[in-house]
Each structure stands twice: as C-alpha cells, then as structure tokens.
Coordinates of C-alpha atoms and ligand atoms in Angstrom, one line a residue:
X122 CA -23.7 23.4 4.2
X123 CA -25.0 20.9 7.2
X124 CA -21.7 19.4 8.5
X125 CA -22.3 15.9 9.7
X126 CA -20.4 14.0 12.1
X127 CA -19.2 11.1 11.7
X128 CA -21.6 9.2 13.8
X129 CA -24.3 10.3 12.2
X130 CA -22.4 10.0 8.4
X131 CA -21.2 6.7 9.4
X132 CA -25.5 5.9 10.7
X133 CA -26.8 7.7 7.5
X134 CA -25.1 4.7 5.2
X135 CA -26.2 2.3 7.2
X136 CA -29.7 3.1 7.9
X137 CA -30.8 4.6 4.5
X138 CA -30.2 2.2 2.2
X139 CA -29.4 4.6 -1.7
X140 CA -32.1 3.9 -3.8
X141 CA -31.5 5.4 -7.3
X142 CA -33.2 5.1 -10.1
X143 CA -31.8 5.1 -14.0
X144 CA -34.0 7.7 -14.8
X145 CA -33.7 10.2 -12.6
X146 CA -35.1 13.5 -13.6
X147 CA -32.5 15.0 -11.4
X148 CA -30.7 17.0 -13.9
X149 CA -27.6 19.7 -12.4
X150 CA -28.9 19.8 -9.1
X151 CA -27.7 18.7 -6.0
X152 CA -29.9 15.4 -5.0
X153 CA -32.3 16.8 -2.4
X154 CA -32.4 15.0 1.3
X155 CA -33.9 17.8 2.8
X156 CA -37.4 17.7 4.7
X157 CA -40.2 20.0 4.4
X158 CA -40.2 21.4 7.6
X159 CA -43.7 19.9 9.6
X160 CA -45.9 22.2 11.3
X161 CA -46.9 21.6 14.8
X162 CA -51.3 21.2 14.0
X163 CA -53.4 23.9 15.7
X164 CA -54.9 22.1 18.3
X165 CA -58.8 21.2 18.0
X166 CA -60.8 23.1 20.7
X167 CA -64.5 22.5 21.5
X168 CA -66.4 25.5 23.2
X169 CA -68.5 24.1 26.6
X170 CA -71.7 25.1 27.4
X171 CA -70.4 28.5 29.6
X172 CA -67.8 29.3 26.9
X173 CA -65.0 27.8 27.7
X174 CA -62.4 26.7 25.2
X175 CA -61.6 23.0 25.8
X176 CA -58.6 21.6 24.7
X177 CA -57.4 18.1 24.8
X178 CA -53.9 16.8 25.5
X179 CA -52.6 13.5 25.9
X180 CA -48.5 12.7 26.1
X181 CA -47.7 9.1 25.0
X182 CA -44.7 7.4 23.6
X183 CA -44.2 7.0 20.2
X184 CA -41.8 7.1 17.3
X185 CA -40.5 9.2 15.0
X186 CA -37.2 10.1 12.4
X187 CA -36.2 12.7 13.8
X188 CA -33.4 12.3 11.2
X189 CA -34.1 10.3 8.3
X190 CA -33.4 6.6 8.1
X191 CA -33.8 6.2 12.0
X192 CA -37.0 5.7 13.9
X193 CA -36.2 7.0 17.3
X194 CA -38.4 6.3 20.6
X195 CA -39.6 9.3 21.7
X196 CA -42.2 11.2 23.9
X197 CA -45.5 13.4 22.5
X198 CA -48.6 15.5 23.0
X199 CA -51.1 13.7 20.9
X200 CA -48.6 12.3 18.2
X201 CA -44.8 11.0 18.7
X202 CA -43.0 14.3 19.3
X203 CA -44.0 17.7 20.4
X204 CA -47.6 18.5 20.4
X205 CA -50.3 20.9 18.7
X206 CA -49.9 24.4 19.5
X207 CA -52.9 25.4 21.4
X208 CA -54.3 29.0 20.7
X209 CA -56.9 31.0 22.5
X210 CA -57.4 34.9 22.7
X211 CA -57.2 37.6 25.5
X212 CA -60.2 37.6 27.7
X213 CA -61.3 33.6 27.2
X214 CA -61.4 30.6 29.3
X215 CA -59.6 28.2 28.7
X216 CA -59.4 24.2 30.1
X217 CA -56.8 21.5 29.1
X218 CA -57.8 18.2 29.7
X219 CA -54.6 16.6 30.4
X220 CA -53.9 12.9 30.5
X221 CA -50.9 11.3 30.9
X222 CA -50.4 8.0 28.8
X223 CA -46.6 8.2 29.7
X224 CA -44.9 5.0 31.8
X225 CA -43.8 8.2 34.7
X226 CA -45.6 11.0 35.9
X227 CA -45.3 14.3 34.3
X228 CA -46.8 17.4 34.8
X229 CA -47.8 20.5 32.1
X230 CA -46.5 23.7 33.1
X231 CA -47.4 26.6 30.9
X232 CA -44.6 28.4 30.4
X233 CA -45.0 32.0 30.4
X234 CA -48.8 32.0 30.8
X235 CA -50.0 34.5 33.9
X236 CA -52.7 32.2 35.5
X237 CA -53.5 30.5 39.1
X238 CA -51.3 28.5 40.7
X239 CA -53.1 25.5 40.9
X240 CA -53.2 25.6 37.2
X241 CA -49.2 26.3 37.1
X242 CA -48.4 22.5 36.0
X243 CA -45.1 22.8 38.2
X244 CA -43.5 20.1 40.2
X245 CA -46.6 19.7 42.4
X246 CA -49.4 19.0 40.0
X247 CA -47.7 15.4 38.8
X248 CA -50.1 13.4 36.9
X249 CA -49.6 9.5 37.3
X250 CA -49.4 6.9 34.9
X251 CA -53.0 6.8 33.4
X252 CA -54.1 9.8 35.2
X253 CA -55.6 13.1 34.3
X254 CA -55.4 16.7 35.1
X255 CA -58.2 19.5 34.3
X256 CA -56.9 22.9 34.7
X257 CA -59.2 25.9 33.6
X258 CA -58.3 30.1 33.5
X259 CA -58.8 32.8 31.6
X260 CA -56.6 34.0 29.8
X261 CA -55.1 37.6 31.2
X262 CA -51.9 38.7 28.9
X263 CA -51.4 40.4 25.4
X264 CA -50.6 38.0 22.3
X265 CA -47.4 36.3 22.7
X266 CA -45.8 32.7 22.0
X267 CA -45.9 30.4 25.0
X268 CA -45.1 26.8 25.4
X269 CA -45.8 24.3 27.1
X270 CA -44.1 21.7 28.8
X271 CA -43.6 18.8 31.8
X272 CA -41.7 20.2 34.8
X273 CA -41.9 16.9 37.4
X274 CA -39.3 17.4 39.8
X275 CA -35.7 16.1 39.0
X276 CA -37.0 14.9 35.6
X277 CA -37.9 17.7 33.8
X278 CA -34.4 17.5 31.8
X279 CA -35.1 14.0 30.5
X280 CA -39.1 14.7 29.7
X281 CA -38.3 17.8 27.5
X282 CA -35.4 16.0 25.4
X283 CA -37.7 12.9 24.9
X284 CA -40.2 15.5 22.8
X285 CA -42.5 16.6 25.4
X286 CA -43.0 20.4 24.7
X287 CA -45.6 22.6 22.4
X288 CA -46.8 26.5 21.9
X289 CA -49.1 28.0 23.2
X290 CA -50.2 31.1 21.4
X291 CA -52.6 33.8 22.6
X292 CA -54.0 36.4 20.6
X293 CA -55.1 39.6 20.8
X294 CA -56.9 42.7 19.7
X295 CA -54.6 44.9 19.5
X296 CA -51.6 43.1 17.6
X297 CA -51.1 44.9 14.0
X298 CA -52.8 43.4 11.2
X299 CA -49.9 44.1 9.5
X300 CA -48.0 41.5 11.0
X301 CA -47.4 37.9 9.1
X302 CA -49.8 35.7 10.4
X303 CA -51.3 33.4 8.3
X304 CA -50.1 30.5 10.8
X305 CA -47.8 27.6 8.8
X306 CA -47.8 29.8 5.8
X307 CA -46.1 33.3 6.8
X308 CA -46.1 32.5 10.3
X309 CA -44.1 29.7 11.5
X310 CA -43.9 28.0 14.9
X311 CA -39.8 27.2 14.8
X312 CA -39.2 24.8 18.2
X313 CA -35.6 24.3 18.2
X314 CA -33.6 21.8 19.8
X315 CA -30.5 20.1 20.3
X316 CA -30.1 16.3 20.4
X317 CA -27.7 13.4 20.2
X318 CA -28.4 9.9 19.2
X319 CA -27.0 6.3 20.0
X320 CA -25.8 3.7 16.9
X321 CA -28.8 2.4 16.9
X322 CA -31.2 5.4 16.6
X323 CA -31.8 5.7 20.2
X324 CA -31.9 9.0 21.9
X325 CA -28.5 9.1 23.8
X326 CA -29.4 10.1 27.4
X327 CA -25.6 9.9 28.5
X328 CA -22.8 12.1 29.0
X329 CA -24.6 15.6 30.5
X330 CA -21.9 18.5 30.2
X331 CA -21.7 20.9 32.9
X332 CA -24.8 22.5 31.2
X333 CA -27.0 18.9 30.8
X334 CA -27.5 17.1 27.7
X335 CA -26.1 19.1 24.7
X336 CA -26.4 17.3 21.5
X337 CA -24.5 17.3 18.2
X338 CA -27.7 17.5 15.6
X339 CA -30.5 20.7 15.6
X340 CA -34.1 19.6 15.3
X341 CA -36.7 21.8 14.1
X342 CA -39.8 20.8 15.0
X343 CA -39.0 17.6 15.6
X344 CA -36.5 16.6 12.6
X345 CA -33.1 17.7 11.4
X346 CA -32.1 19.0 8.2
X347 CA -35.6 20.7 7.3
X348 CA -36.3 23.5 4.9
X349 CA -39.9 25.6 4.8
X350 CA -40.9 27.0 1.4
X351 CA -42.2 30.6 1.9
X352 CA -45.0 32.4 -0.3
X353 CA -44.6 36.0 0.4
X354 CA -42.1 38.0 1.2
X355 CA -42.2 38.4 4.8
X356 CA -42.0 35.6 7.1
X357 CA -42.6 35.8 10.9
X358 CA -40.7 33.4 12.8
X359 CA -41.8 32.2 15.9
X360 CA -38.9 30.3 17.8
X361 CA -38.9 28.7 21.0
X362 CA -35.2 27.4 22.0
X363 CA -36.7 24.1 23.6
X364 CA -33.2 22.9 24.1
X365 CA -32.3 21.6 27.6
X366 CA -28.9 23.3 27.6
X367 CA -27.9 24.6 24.4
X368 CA -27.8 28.7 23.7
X369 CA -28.9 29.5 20.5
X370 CA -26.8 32.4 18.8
X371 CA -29.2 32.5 15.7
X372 CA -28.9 34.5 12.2
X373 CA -28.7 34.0 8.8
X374 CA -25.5 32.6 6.9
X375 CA -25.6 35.5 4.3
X376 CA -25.6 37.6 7.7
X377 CA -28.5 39.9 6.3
X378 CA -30.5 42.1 9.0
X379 CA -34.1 40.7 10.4
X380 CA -36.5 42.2 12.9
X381 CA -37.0 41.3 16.2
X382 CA -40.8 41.9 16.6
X383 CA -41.9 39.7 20.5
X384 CA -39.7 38.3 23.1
X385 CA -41.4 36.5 25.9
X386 CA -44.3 38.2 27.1
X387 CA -45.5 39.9 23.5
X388 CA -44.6 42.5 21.4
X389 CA -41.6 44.6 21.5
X390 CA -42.7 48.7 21.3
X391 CA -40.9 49.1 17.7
X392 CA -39.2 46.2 15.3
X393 CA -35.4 46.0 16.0
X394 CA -33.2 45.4 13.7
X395 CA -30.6 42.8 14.4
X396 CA -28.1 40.3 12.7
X397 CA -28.0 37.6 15.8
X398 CA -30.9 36.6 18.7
X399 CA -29.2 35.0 21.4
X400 CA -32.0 32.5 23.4
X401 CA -31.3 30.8 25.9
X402 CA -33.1 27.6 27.2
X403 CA -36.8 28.2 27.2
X404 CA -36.9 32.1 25.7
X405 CA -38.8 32.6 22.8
X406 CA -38.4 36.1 20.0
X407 CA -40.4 36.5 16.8
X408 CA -38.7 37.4 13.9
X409 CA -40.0 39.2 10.4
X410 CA -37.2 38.3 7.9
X411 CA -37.6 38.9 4.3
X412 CA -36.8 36.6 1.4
X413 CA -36.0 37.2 -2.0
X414 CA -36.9 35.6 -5.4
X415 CA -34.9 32.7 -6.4
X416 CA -32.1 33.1 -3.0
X417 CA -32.4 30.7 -0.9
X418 CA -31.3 31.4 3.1
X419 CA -30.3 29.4 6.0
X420 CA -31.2 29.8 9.6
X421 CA -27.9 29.0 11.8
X422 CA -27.0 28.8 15.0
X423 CA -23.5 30.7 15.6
X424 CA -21.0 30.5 18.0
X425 CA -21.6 32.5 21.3
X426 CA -19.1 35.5 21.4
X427 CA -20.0 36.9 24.3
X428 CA -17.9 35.0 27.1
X429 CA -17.4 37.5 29.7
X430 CA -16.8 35.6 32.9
X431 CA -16.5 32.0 31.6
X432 CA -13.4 30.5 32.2
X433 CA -11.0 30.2 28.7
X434 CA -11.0 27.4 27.7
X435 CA -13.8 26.0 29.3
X436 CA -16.3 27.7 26.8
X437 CA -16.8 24.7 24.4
X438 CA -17.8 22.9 27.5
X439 CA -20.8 24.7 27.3
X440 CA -21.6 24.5 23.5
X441 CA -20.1 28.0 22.8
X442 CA -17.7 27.2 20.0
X443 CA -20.2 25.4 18.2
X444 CA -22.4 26.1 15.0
X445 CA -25.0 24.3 13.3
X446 CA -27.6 25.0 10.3
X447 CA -30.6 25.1 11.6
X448 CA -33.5 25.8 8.9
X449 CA -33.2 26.4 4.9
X450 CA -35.9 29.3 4.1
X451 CA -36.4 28.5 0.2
X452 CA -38.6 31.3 -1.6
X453 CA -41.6 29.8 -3.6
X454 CA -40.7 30.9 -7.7
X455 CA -43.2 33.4 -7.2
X456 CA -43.8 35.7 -3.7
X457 CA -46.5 37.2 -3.4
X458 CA -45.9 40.9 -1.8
X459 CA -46.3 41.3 2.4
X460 CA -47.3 44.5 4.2
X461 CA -44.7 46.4 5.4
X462 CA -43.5 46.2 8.9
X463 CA -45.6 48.3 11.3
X464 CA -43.4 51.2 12.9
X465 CA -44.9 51.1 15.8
X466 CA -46.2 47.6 17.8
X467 CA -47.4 48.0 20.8
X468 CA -47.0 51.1 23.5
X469 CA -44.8 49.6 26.3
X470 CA -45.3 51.1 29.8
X471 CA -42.2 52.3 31.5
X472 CA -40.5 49.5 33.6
X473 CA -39.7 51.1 36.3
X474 CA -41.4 51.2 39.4
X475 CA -40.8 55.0 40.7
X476 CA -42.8 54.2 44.3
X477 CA -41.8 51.8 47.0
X478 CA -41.7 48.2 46.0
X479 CA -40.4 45.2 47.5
X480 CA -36.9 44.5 47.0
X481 CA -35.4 40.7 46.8
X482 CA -31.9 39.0 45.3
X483 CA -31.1 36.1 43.5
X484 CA -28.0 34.7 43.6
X485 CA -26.9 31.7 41.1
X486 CA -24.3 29.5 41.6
X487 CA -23.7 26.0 40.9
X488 CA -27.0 24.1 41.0
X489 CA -28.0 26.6 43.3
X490 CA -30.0 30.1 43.9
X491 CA -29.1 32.2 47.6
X492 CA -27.0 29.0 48.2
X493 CA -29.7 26.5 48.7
X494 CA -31.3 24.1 46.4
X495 CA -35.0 23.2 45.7
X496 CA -36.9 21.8 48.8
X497 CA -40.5 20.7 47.7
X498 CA -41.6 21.2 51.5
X499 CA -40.1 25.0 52.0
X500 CA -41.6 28.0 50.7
X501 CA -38.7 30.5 49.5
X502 CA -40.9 33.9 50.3
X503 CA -44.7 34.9 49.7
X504 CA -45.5 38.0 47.6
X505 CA -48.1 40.5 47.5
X506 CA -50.4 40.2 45.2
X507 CA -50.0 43.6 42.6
X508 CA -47.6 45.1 44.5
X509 CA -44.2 46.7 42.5
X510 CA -40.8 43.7 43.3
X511 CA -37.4 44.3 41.6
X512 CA -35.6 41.4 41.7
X513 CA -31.8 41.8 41.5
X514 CA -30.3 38.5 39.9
X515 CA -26.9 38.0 39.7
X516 CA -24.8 35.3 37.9
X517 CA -22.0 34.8 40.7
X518 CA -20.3 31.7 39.3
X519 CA -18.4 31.0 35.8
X520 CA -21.0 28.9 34.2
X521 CA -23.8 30.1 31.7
X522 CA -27.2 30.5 33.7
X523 CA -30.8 31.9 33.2
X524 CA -34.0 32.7 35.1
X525 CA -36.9 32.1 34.9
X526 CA -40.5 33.3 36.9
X527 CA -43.6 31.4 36.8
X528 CA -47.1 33.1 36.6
X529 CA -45.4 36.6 35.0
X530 CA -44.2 39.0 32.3
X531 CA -41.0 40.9 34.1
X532 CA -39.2 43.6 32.4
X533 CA -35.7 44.4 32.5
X534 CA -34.9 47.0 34.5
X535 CA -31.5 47.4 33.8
X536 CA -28.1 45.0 33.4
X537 CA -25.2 46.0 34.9
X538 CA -27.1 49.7 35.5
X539 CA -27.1 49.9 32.0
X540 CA -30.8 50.1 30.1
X541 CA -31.6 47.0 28.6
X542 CA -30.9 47.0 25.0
X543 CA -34.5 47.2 22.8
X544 CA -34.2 43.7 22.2
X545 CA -34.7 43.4 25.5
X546 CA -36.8 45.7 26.8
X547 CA -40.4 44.2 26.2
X548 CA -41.9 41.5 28.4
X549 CA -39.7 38.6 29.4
X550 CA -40.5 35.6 31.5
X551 CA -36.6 34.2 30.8
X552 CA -33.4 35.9 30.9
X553 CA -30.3 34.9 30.1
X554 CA -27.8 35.8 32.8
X555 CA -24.0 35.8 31.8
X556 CA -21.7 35.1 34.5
X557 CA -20.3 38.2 36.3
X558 CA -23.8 40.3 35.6
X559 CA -26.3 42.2 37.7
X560 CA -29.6 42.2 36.0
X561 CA -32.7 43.8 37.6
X562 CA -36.3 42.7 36.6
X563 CA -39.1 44.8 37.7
X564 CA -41.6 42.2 38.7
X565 CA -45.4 41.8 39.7
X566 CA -47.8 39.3 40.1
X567 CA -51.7 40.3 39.5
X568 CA -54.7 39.3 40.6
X569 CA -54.4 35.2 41.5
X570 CA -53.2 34.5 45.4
X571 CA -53.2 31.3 47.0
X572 CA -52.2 30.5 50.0
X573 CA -51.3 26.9 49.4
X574 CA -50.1 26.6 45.7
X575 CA -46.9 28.1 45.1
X576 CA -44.8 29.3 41.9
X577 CA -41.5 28.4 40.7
X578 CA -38.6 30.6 39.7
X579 CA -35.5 28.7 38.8
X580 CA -32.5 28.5 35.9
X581 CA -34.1 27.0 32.7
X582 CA -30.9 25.1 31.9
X583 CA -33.3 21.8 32.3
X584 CA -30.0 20.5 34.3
X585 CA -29.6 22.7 36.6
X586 CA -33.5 23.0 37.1
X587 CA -33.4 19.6 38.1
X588 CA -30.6 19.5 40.2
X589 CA -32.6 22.0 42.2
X590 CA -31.6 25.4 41.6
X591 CA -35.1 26.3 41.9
X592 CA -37.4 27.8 44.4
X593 CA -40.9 28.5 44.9
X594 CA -43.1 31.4 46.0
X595 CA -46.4 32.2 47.4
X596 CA -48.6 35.2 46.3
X597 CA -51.1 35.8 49.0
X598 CA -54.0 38.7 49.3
X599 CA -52.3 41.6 52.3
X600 CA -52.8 40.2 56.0
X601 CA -53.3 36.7 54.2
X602 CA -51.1 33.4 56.1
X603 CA -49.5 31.3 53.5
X604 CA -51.0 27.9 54.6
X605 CA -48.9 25.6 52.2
X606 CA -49.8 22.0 52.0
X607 CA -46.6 19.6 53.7
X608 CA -44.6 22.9 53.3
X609 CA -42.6 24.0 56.1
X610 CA -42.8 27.9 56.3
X611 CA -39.7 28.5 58.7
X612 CA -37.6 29.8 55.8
X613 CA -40.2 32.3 54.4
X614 CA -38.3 35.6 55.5
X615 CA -38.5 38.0 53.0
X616 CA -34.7 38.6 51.3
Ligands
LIG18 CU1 -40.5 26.6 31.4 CU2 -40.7 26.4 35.4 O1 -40.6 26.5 33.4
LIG19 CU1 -42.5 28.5 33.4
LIG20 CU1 -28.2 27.2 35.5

C-alpha cells in the first residue's frame, strides 16, 4: 500500500475536493485513485532529402499534476514534463532540432549515445533563451535505451528535477524477435523519479541532502501513484532512474523473480534472473517480468542493503532506509500468451583488453574526482581514438557515488578483482560505485576525434555533477594536438 505523508495527506484534502455520487456503482472495491500510467509519445520524425531522420524538440515550461489535485510548474520537451522518446535504428542519421523556449539556457546531452563531440549536448553546447541547436550523427551502437537530458553547468541538478529528460531508443537488427516490444503495450518506457513538493503544489527546490534533492513521492513518468494494465503475459520494462540523487533498489512486493534482459549499452549475453536491480542516478536495465491472471503486482523501490563503507547511521541521509511503491502492474481479465524468453541475447565480446592499453584512475571524493573539481577552461587528458583504456575508479570517501563516461559503452572489468556479476557484465555507460570499492572499466572511444570539443565523465548524482566533480576529455586522431577552444591544456598529463 502507497504510504503517504502527511504533507501530502494533509494537501490531498485540501486540493481534491471528495466528489461522491449517491449512486455509485462502486460495489466491494476499494474506490480507485490510481492513474493509468501515461506513455512518453514516440516522437514524430520527418526523413530529409539525404535520409536523415529529423526530429524536433522544444523544452518549455508548463504544468502538470504530477499528483492529483495539484498543478505543479514544471519543465518539458514538447509538452509540460519529460518529452517524446525519440527512436531511430543502427546505421541512420539522425538530427535534432533543438530549441530552447526555457527562461535559462540548457543544453541536450544524449546520455549514453556514442557520437561526436560537438553533438555531446554537454556543458559547452548551452542554448540561450530563444535559441536553437542542430546536431546531426549516425547512429553507431546496438539497441539499447538512452535518454536524454540538459547538462548546463552548475544547473543540471535543478533542470532534470523540473521534468527535463526523455529516451532515446535505438534499434537494431539483431535484437530477438522474441523480446516484448510492442512499445506502450508490452514494452514500457518506466522513467522514475523522486520529488518533493511545497504546500502549495510547487516543486520544493530546498533542503539538498548530502546526495542533492531527494524527495518523499516516486513519479513514474511524470505522476505518482500510476498503475499500467498489461495484455500479455510478458512485460518488458524499460526504466531509467532519472532521479537526481535517489538509488533505486527495485522489485516486486510479492518478491517474485524477473529478468534482467539490457543495462546501459544494450543487451545482456543471457536473461538473469534477479529479485532486486539496484540503479543509481542515470542507469537504465530492461526487465521481462511476467504477470498472472487476475494478481495484481507492485513495482517498489526497497531499501538499499548494501552499506559497506557508509558511515552507520548516516545511511538515511542518503535515502537508504527508505521505500516507496512505485508502479501497480494490473493484468487485463484476459492475457494473451508471450514468447518465451530467448536463452541466448546477444554474444558479448570478452571485456578484457589482453594487449597494452592505456591505463588512468579516478578517484572520488567529496564533490571531487583526483582531488579537483570541474574547470570549463582545463582539459583533464586526451585519448586515442580506438585504442584499449582501463579506467580504475575508486569510491575513496563514505558517501554514495557513481560514474559516468560520455560518448561510450564501458564494460566492467572487474570490482574489487572480482568478475562483475552478469547483471553487470554487458555494456554500461554508469556505474554505481559503493564507497570503499575498486572498479575497473575497460574503456574505448571509436571512430569521432576532435581536437577542440571535449567529453565529460563525472558522478551522475545531479549534485555532485554540479558541484563539479566532473571532468572532460579529448579524443584526438595519433600525433594530433588538442587545440581546445579557451581551454587551458597545462593540466593534460596523462594519469
Ligand atoms: Cu547523463 Cu554527462 O550525463
Ligand atoms: Cu552522458
Ligand atoms: Cu557523487
């Protein structure tokens, strides 16, 4: 059962006034307040005269009930919260033509997408008030769920929680036909995100924990309290923790076994079975879980067990005690039957890199990685392009961090020496990265250079991002001189 608090009981009666008829038809069941879950619209394309897929995009302000009774201010892509998922397959161009009909400038960084980095969307492509932004690639990956969303410098915390973020889905010919994905039907988009709100309906921007903004109420897709009615018995899951600072511990309240089909980057080799995904800020997974006639299920979010390294007592600090429901799965009265889960998904190379590579490490610790913070005007290090990195990152402080790399898929090499677990041993972009752990990431970066427009890698926790513990990169052609605009190259050393 939702537990409310009692804020948000207290709002409720005040801002939904109880209509009730005499004649209800409501006979021995519980009223229902519960929201069909929406569905973030496919996004329309046009195809231009070479081929190219254009999309459009346009973040305004709006408003929307995020929970009902209250009409809260907040920020979208083409409607009042969130935005269309855009889709496009392996091997086509693509161009989003971005404009910005927000009051600040943004940018649109697509999260998880291998592409040039002038079309990154980081913290130097802002877009002012009014103004537009055209970036064009091709698309180079296998099918996975990206996003999309603004990453302006020292804002990006703020910009996400207002609504700004959206998937980006790309396709492919080799994902099995046997997977759910009739999209909205049997395969759902699930953006999930944690906010809190003021008396008056507001979205209340006050109060950041140690790990940003961490709010009291889950919305899916932009509103609390949803359920989704599913036809068949297999539904895929696609979910994209969009919170700024919240870890997601998800499962199902009857605590029944689902499969782990993507992370990140795409497809995992073989389904896993699992009980609980942990994401962390900005991860994604696909899930295959299967419902049953007439039994209803709840997504939750569960308290985070693993707290190796974080200080007792401090743990609710960072959201760990706390649970939430998160999504009722209702069956339709009659399912109609799904294909069974493929055995096998996709043939995953080994990840690691058995000649030389370059070596680098990451160390995070309190708003900052190797001890300094984000500097727009220095270059952290340039990389070759496809050449083998492992990049050791370690968590040396008590508070819950992740990393992130721009423009790549990364695998997990090991954690702690150990061999990733299969849930995460596919392609990752984000990791989460416990404090006191050692995790290597075999790492590579294909075919774009540039010797001006950098990369990002930085902690996810929108926060921390913003509070610099960030850095950016170069990947330049061999024998190629990083020429970065206003950027000051004296700290490029290689680490
Ligand atoms: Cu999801 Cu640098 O971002
Ligand atoms: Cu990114
Ligand atoms: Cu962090």
């Amino acid at each position: 059962m939702p537990v409310l608090s009692r804020r948000r009981f207290l709002l409720g009666l005040a801002a939904s006034p109880v209509v009730l008829s005499s004649c209800s038809k409501t006979v021995g069941a519980v009223p229902d307040s519960r929201r069909a879950l929406p569905i973030p619209p496919l996004a329309a394309s046009t195809l231009d005269a070479d081929g190219t897929r254009v999309f459009g995009l346009r973040a305004a302000p709006g408003r929307t009930a995020m929970v009902t009774g209250m009409n809260t201010p907040t920020w979208g892509y083409d409607g009042s919260i969130l935005g269309p998922t855009l889709r496009a397959r392996r091997g086509e161009a693509v161009a989003v033509e971005f404009e910005n009909a927000l009051p600040e400038p943004t940018t649109v960084h697509w999260h998880g997408m291998h592409l040039p980095a002038r079309c990154d969307g980081g913290p130097h492509h802002t877009v002012a008030p009014g103004g537009r932004w055209r970036p064009a690639w091709t698309i180079r990956q296998p099918a996975a769920t990206l996003w999309y969303h603004p990453h302006p410098h020292g804002a990006t915390e703020k910009h996400l929680y207002r609504g700004l973020a959206g998937l980006f889905i790309v396709d492919d010919d080799a994902s099995p036909a046997a997977l759910p994905h009739d999209y909205g039907v049997d395969d759902v988009p699930l953006i999930i995100q944690d906010r809190r709100f003021t008396p008056t309906g507001t979205l209340d921007e006050s109060d950041a924990t140690d790990v940003g903004l961490l709010g009291d109420t889950i919305v899916t897709n932009g509103i609390n309290d949803a359920y989704l009615s599913v036809p068949s018995e297999k539904v895929r899951l696609r979910i994209l923790n969009g919170s700024g600072g919240r870890l997601l511990h998800l499962g199902f309240d009857d605590d029944r076994e689902f499969h782990l089909v993507a992370t990140d980057g795409g497809l995992v080799a073989e389904p896993v079975g699992v009980h609980r995904v942990l994401l962390s800020p900005g991860e994604r997974a696909e899930i295959v879980v299967t419902v049953t006639l007439g039994v209803p299920v709840s997504l939750r979010a569960f308290p985070i067990e693993e707290r190796t390294g974080i200080p007792a007592g401090k743990a609710h600090r960072f959201g760990f005690d706390d649970s939430f429901h998160v999504l009722e799965i209702r069956p339709h009265p009659t399912l109609s039957s799904s294909a069974a889960l493929p055995t096998v998904l996709t043939n995953l190379p080994a990840a690691v890199a058995a000649h030389p590579h370059t070596a680098r490490s990451f160390d995070l610790r309190w708003h900052m990685i190797n001890s300094s913070r984000m500097d727009m005007d220095r270059v952290d290090f340039c990389s070759t392009v496809d050449t083998d990195e492992i990049w050791t990152v370690r968590n040396v402080d008590d508070w819950p961090h992740n990393f992130h790399v721009h423009d790549t898929q990364f695998r997990i090499v090991d954690v702690d020496g150990e061999p990733p677990p299969a849930a995460l041993a596919g392609y990752k972009d984000t990791v989460y990265t416990p404090p006191g752990q050692r995790i290597r990431l075999a790492v590579r970066f294909s075919d774009y250079t540039d010797r001006t427009w950098a990369y990002m890698y930085h902690c996810h926790l929108a926060l921390h991002e913003d509070q610099g513990m960030m850095g950016q990169f170069l990947v330049l052609a061999p024998g190629d001189e990083p020429a970065p605009a206003q950027m000051d190259m004296s700290d490029h050393a290689m680490r």
